[in-house]
PDB file of C-alpha atoms in Angstrom:
ATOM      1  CA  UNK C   5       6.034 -79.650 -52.780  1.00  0.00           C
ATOM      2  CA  UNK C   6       7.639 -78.041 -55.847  1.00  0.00           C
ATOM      3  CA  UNK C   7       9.731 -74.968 -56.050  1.00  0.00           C
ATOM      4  CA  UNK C   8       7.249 -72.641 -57.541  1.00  0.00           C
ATOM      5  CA  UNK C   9       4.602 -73.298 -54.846  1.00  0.00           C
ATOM      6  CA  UNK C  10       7.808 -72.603 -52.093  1.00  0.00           C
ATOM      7  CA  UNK C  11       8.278 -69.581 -53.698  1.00  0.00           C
ATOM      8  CA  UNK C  12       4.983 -68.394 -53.657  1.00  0.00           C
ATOM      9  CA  UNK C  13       4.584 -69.177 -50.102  1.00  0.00           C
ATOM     10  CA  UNK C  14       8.023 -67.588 -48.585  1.00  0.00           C
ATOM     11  CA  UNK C  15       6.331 -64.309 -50.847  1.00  0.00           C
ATOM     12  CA  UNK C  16       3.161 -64.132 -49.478  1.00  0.00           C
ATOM     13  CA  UNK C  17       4.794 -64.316 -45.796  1.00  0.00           C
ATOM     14  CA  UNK C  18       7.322 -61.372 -46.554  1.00  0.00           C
ATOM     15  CA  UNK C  19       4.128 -59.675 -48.257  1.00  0.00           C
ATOM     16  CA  UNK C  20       2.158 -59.700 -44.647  1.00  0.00           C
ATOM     17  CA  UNK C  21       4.886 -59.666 -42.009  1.00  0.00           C
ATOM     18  CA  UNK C  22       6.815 -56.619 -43.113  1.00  0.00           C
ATOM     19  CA  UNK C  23       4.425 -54.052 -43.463  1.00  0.00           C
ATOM     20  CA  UNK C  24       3.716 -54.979 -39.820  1.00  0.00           C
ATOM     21  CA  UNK C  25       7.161 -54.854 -38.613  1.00  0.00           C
ATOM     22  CA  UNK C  26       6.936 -51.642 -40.021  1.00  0.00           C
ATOM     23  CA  UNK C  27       3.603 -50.566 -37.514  1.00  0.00           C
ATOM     24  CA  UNK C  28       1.548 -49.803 -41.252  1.00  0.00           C
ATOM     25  CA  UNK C  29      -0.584 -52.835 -40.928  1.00  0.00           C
ATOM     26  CA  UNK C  30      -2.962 -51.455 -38.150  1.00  0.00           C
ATOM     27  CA  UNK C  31      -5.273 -49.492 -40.191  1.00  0.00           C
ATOM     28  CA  UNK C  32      -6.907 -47.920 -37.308  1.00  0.00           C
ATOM     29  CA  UNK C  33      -3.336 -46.607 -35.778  1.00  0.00           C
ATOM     30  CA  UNK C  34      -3.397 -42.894 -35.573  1.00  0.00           C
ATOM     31  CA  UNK C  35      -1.098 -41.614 -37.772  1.00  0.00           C
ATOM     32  CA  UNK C  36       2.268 -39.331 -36.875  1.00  0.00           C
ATOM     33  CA  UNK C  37       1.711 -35.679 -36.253  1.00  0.00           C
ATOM     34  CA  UNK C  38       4.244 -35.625 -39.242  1.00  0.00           C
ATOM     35  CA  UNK C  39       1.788 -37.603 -41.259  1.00  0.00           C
ATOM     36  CA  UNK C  40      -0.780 -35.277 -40.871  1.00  0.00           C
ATOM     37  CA  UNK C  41       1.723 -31.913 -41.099  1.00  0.00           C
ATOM     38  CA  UNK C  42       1.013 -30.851 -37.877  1.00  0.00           C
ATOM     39  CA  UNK C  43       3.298 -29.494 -35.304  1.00  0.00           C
ATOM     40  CA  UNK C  44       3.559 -30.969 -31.687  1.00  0.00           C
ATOM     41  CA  UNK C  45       1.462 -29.021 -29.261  1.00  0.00           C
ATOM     42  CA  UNK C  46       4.272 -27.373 -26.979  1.00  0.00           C
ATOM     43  CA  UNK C  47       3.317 -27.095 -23.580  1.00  0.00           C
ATOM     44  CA  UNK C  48       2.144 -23.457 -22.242  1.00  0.00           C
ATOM     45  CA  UNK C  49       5.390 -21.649 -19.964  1.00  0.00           C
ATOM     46  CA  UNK C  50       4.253 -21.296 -16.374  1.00  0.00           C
ATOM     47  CA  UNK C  51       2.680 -18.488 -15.619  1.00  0.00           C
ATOM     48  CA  UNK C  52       4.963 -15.823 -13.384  1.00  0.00           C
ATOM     49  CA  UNK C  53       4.282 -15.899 -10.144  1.00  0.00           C
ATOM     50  CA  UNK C  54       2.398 -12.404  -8.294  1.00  0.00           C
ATOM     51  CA  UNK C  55       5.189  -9.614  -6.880  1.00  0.00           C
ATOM     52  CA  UNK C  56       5.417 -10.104  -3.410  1.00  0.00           C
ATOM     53  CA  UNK C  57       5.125  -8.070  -0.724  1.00  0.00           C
ATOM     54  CA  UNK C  58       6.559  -4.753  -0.694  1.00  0.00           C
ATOM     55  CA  UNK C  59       7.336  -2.916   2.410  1.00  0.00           C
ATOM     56  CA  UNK C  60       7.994   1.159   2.908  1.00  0.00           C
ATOM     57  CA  UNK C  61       9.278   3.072   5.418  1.00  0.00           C
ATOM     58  CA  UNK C  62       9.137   7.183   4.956  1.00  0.00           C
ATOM     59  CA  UNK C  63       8.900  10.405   6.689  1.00  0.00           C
ATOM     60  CA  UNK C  64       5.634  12.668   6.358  1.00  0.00           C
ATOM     61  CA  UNK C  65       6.292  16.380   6.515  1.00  0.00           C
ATOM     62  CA  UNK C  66       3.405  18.698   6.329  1.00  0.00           C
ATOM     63  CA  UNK C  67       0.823  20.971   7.809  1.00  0.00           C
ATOM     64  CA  UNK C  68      -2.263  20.436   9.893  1.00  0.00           C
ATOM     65  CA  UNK C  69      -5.647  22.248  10.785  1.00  0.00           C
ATOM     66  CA  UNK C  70      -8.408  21.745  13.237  1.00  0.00           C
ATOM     67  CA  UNK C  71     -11.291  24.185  12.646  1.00  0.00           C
ATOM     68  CA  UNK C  72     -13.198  26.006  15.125  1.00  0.00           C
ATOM     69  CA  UNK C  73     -10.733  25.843  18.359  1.00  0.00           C
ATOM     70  CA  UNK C  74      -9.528  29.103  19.897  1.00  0.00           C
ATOM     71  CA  UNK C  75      -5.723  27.493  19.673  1.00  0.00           C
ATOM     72  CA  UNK C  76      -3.932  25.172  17.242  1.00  0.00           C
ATOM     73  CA  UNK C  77      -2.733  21.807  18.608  1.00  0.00           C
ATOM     74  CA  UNK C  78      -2.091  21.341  15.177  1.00  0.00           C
ATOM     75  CA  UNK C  79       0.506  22.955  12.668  1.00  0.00           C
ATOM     76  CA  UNK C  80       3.615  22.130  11.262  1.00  0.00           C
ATOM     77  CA  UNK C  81       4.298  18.530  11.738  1.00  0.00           C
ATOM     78  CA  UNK C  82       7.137  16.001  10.621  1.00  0.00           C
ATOM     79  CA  UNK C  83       7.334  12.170  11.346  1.00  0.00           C
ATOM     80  CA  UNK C  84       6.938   8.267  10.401  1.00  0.00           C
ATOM     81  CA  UNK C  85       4.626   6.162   8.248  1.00  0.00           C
ATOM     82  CA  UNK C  86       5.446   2.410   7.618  1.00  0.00           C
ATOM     83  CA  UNK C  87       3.683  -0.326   5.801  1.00  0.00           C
ATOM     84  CA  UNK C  88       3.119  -3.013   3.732  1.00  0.00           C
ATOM     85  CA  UNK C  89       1.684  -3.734   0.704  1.00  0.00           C
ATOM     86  CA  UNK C  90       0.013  -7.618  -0.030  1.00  0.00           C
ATOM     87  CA  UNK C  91      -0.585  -9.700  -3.741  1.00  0.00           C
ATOM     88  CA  UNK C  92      -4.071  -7.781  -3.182  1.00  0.00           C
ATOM     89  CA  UNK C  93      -3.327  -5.021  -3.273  1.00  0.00           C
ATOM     90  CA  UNK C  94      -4.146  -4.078  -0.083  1.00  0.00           C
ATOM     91  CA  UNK C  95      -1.586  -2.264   2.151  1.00  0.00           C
ATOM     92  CA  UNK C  96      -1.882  -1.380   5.409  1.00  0.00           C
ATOM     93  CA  UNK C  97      -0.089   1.040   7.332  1.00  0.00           C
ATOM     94  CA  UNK C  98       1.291   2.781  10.803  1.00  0.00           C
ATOM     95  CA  UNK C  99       2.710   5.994  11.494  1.00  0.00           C
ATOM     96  CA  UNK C 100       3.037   8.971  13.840  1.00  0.00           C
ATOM     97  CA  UNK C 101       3.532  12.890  13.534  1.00  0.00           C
ATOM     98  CA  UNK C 102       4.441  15.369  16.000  1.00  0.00           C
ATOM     99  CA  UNK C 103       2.795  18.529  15.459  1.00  0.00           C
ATOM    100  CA  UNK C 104       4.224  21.428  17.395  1.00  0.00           C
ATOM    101  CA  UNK C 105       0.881  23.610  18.134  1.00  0.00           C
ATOM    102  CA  UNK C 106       0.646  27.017  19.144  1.00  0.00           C
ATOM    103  CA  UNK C 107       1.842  29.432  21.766  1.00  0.00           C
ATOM    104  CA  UNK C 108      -0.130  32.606  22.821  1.00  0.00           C
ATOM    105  CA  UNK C 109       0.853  35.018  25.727  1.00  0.00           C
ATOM    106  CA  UNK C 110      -0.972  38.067  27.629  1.00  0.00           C
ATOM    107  CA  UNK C 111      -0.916  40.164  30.331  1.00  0.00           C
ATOM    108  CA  UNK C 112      -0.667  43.152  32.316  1.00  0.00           C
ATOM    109  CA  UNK C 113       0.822  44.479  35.685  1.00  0.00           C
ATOM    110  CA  UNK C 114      -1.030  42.429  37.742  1.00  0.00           C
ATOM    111  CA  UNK C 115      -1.526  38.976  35.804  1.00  0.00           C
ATOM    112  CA  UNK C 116       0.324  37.306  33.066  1.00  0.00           C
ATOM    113  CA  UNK C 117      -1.801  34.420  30.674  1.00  0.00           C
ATOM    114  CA  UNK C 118       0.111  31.912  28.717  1.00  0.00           C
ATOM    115  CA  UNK C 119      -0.957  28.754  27.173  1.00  0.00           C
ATOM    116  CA  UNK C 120       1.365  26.655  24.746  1.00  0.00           C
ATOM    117  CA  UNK C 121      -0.508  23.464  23.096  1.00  0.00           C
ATOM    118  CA  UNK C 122       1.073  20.894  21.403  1.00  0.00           C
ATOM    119  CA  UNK C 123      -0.003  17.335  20.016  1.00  0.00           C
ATOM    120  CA  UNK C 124       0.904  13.528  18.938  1.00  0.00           C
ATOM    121  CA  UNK C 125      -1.153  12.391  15.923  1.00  0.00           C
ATOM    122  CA  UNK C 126      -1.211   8.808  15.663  1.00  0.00           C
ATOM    123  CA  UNK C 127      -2.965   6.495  12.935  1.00  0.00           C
ATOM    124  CA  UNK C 128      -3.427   2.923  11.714  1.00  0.00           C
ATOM    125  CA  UNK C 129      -4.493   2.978   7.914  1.00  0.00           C
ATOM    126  CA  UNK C 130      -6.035   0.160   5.332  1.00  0.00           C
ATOM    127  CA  UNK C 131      -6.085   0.781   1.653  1.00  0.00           C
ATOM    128  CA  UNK C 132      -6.700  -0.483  -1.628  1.00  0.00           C
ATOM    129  CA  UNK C 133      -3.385   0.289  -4.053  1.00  0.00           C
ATOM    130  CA  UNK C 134      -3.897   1.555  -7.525  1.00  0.00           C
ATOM    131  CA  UNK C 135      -1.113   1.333  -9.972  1.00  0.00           C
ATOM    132  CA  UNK C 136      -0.563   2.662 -12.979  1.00  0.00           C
ATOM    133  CA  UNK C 137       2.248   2.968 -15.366  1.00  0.00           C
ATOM    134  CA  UNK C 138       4.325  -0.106 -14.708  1.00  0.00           C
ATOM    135  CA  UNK C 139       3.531   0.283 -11.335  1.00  0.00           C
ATOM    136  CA  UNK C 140       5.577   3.664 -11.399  1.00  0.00           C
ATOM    137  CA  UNK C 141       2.487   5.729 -10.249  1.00  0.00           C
ATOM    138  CA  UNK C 142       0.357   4.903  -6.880  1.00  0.00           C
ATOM    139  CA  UNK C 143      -2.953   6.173  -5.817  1.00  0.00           C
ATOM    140  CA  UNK C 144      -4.036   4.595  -2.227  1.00  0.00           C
ATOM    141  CA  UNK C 145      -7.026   5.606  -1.367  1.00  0.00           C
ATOM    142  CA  UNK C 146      -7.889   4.300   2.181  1.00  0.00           C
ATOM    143  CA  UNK C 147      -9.423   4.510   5.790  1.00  0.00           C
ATOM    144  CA  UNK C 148      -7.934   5.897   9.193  1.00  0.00           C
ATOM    145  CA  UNK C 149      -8.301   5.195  12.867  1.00  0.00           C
ATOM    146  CA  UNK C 150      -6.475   6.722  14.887  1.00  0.00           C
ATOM    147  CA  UNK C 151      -5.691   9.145  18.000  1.00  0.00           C
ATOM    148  CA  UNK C 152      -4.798  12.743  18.795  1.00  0.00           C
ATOM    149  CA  UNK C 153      -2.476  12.936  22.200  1.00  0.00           C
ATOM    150  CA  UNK C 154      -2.946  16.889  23.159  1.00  0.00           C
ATOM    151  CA  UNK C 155      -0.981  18.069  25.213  1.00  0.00           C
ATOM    152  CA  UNK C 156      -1.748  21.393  26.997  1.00  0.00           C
ATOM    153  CA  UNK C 157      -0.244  23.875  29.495  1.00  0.00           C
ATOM    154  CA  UNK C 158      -1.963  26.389  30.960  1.00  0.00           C
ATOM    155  CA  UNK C 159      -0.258  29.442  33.132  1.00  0.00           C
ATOM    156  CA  UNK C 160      -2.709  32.037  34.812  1.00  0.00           C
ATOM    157  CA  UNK C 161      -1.180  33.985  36.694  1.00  0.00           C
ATOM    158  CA  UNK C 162       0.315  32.298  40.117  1.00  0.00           C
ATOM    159  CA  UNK C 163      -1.022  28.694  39.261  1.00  0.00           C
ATOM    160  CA  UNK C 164       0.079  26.703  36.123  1.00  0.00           C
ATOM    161  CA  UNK C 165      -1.739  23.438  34.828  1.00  0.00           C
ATOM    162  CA  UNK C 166      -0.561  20.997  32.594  1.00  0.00           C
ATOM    163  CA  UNK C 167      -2.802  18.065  31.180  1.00  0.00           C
ATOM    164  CA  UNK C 168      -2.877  15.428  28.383  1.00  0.00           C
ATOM    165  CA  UNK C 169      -5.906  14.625  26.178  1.00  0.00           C
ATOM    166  CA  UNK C 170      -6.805  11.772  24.153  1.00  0.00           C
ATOM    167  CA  UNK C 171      -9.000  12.596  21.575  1.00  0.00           C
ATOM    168  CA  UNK C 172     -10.266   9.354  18.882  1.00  0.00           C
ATOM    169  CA  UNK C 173     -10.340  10.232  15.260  1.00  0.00           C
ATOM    170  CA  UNK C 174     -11.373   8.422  11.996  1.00  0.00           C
ATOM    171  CA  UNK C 175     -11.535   9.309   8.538  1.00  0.00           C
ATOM    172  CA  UNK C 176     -10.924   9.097   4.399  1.00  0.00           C
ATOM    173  CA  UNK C 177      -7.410   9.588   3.627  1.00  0.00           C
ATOM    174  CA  UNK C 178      -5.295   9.181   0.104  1.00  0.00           C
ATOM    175  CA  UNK C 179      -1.821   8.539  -0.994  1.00  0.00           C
ATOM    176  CA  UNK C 180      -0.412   9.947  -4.184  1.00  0.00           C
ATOM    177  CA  UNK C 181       3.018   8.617  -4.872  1.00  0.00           C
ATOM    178  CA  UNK C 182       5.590   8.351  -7.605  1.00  0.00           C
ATOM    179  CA  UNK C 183       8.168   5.317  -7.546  1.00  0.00           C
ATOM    180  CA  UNK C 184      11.544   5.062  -8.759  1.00  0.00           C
ATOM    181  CA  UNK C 185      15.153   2.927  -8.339  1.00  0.00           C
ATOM    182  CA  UNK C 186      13.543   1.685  -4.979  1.00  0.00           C
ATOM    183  CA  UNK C 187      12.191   5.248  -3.414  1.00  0.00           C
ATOM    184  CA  UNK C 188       9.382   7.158  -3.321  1.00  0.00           C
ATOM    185  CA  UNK C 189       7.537  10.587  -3.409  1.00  0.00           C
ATOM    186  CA  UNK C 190       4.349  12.047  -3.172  1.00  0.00           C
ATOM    187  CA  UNK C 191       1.509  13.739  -1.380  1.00  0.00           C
ATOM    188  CA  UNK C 192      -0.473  11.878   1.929  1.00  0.00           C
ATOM    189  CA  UNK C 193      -3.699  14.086   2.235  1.00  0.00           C
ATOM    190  CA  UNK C 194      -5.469  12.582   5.527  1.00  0.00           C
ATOM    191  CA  UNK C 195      -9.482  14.352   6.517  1.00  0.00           C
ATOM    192  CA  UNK C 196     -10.550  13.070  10.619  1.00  0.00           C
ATOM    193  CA  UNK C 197     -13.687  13.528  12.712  1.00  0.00           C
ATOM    194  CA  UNK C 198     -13.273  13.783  15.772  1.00  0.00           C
ATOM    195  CA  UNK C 199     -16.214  12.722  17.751  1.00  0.00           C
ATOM    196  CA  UNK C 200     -15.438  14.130  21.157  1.00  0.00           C
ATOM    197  CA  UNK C 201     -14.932  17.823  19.300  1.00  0.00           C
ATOM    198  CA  UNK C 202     -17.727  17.660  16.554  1.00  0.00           C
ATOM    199  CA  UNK C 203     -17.030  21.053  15.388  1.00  0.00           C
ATOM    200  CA  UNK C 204     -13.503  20.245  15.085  1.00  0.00           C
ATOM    201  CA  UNK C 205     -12.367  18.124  12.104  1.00  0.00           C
ATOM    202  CA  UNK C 206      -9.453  17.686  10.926  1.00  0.00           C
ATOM    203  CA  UNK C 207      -7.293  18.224   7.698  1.00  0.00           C
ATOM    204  CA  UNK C 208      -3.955  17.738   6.856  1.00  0.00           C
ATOM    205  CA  UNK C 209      -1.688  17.748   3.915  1.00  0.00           C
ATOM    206  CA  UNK C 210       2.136  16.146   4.278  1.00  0.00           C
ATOM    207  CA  UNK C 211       5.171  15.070   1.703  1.00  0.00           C
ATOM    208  CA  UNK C 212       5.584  11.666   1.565  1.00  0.00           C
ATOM    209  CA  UNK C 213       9.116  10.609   1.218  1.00  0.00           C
ATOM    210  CA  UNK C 214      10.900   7.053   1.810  1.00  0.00           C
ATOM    211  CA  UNK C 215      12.190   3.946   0.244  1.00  0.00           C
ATOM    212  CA  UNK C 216      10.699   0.369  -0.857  1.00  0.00           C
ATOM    213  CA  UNK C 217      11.946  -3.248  -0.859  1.00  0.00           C
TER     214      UNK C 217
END
């Protein structure tokens, strides 16, 4: 074999074998993202997870009415509310207020009257949680069960009774709060039935104060 056709030979191999060392001799090979100017497709950050739970603890100061009874059981009234607030939103809720009633007083030279009537509100709440404003204002409107625990004593003259009544009550109620640094403030407006006294719903009105975590 002569030179020339050696030649030719060793060309023809370099010719075939390098573009394929080089991966440009599979036509059908998709080409690089940079070979088509695109960018790679970065993967999408994980979305952030829900805020958890949030529990509250506050005080409820406020005034209550019960129309159509000859005495209040009702009144000025201070205590507890606690709950809990879920991914929902739903929050649920328990509390208790101690409303200091009403005191009347009669009499004459032969008989003295006096009555003094006090009461326990108690309550067990679900609600749906509105938020608004970076979560910096609260409307909660929700549903109440609960109880009244009346208690009532009764002096007539020579004999004196004393008794405790539980009355069942249910009802809309709504929660207007503000939130800041951890705390809150606002208004808990509450309106029961109470089926045993028909005639004799009840409304109150408290301020809602406490903290969050």
């Amino acid at each position: 074999m002569s030179r020339l056709t050696c030649a030719a030979g060793l060309a023809l191999a370099i010719t075939v074998v390098a573009p394929a060392a080089r991966g440009e001799g599979d036509v059908n090979a998709a080409p690089a993202p940079a070979a088509r100017g695109e960018r790679p497709v970065e993967a999408a950050p994980p979305a952030s997870p829900p805020p958890p739970r949030r529990w509250s603890l506050g005080t409820r100061i406020g005034y209550a009415y019960a129309w159509n009874t000859g005495q209040s059981h009702l009144d000025l009234g201070t205590g507890l509310a606690g709950g809990v607030t879920f991914r929902v939103p739903i929050h649920l809720e328990i509390g208790v207020v101690y409303h200091g009633g009403s005191t009347i007083s009669a009499g004459n030279d032969t008989i003295v009257y006096w009555s003094r009537q006090w009461s326990v509100l108690g309550h067990a709440a679900v609600g749906y949680e509105l938020r608004r404003f970076a979560n910096r204002f609260v409307v909660r409107p929700q549903m109440i069960v609960g109880g009244v625990f009346l208690s009532d004593t009764t002096q007539a003259g020579a004999t004196k009774r004393h008794g405790v009544e539980t009355l069942f009550t249910f009802g809309p109620g709504a929660d207007l709060l503000v939130r800041f640094a951890g705390l809150h403030a606002g208004l808990d407006l509450r309106a029961l039935f109470v089926p045993a006294r028909v005639a004799s719903p009840i409304g109150g009105i408290y301020g809602a104060f406490g903290f969050e975590r």
